[in-house]
One Martini backbone bead per residue (centre of mass of N, CA, C, O) as a GRO file, in nm:
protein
   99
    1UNK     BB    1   1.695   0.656  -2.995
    2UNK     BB    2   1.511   0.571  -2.693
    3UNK     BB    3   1.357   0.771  -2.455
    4UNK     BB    4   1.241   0.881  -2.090
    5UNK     BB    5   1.056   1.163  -2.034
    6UNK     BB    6   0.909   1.408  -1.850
    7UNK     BB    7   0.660   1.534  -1.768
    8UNK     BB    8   0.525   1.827  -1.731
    9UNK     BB    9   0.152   1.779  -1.695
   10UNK     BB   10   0.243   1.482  -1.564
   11UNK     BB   11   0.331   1.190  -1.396
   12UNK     BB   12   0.496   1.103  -1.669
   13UNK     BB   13   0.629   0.927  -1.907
   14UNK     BB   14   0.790   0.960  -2.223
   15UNK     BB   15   0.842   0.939  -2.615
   16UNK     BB   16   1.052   1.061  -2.813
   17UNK     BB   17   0.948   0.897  -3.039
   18UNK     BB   18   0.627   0.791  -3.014
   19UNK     BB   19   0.471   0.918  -2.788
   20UNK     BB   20   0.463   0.749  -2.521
   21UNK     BB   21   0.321   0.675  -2.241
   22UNK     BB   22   0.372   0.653  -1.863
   23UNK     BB   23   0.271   0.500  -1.584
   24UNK     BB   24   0.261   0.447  -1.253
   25UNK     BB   25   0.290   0.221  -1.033
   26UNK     BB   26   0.001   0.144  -0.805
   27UNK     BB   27   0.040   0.061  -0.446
   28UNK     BB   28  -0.220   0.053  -0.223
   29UNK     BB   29  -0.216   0.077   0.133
   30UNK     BB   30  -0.203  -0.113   0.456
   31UNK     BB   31  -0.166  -0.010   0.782
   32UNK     BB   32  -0.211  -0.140   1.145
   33UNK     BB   33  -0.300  -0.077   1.491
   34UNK     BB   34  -0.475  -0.300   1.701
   35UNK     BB   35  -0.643  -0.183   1.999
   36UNK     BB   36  -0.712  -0.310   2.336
   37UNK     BB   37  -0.672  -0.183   2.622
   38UNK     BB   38  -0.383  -0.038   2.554
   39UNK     BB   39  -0.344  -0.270   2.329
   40UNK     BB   40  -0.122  -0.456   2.114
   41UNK     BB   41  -0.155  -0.612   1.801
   42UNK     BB   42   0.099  -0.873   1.707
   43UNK     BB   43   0.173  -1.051   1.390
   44UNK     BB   44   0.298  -1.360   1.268
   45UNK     BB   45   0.481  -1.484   1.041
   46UNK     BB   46   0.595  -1.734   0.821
   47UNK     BB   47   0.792  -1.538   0.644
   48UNK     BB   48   0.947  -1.569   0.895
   49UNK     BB   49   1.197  -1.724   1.096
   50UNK     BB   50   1.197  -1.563   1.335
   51UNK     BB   51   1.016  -1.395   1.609
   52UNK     BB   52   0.858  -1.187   1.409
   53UNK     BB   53   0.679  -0.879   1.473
   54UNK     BB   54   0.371  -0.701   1.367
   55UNK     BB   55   0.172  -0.531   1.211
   56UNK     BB   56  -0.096  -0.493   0.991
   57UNK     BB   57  -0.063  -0.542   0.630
   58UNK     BB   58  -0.160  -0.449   0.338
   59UNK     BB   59  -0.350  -0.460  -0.024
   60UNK     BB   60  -0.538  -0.331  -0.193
   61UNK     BB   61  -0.801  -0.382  -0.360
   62UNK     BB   62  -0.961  -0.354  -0.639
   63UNK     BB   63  -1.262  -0.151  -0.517
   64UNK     BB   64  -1.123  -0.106  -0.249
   65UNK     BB   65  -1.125   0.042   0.069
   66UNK     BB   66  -0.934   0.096   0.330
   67UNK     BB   67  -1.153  -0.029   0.511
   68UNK     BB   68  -1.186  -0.269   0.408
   69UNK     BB   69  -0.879  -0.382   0.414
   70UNK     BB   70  -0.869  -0.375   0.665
   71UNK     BB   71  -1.037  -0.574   0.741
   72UNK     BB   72  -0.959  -0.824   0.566
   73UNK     BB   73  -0.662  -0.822   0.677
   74UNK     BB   74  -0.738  -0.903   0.916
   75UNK     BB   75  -0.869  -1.135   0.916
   76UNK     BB   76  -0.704  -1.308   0.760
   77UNK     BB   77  -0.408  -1.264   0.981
   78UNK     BB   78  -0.608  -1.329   1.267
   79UNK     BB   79  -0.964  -1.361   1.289
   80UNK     BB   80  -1.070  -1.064   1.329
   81UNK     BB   81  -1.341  -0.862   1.397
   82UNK     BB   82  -1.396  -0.505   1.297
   83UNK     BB   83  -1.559  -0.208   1.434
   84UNK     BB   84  -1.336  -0.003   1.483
   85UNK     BB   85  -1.178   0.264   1.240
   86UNK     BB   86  -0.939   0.499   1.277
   87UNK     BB   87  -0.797   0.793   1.107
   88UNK     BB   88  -0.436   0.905   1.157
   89UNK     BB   89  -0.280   0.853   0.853
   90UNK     BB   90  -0.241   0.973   0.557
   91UNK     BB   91   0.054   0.889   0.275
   92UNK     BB   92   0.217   1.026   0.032
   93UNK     BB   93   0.524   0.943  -0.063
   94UNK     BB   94   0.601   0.935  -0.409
   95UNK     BB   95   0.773   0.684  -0.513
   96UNK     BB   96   0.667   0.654  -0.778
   97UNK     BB   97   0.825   0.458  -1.074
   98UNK     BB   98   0.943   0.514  -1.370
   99UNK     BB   99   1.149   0.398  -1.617
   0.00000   0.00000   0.00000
């Protein structure tokens, strides 16, 4: 019977049986706060029943730096073009697991 155990030497599990390795899988995302003379825009989405309102957020596309994402999905989901961008916090939280 084979199992996926932890490599040692990279984030990956590997097979037992077959030394097949698995790399977990990346979804880099962007979350922003657009914010203009001290107020904060907030978008609703259709994918909510009540009135849910959010900052914008969404995935990188392969190719994509996270300054195009942010332009990107502002426009998408509210239809304004972004001027000046400010990185205030980038985070890994590590959460990717492979099975």
């Amino acid at each position: 019977m084979w199992h996926l155990y932890q490599k040692e030497d990279e984030r990956a599990k590997i097979c037992n049986n077959c030394n097949f390795i698995v790399y977990p899988k990346i979804n880099p995302c962007i979350i922003v706060a657009v914010i203009r003379e001290n107020k904060i825009l907030l978008a609703q989405s259709s994918q909510f029943r009540n009135a849910f309102y959010s900052v914008i957020a969404g995935y990188v596309e392969a190719g994509e730096t996270l300054e195009e994402a942010v332009k990107r999905e502002v426009k998408e989901e509210v239809g304004i073009k972004i001027k000046k961008i400010f990185n205030i916090l980038e985070v890994n939280l590590g959460l990717s697991q492979v099975p």
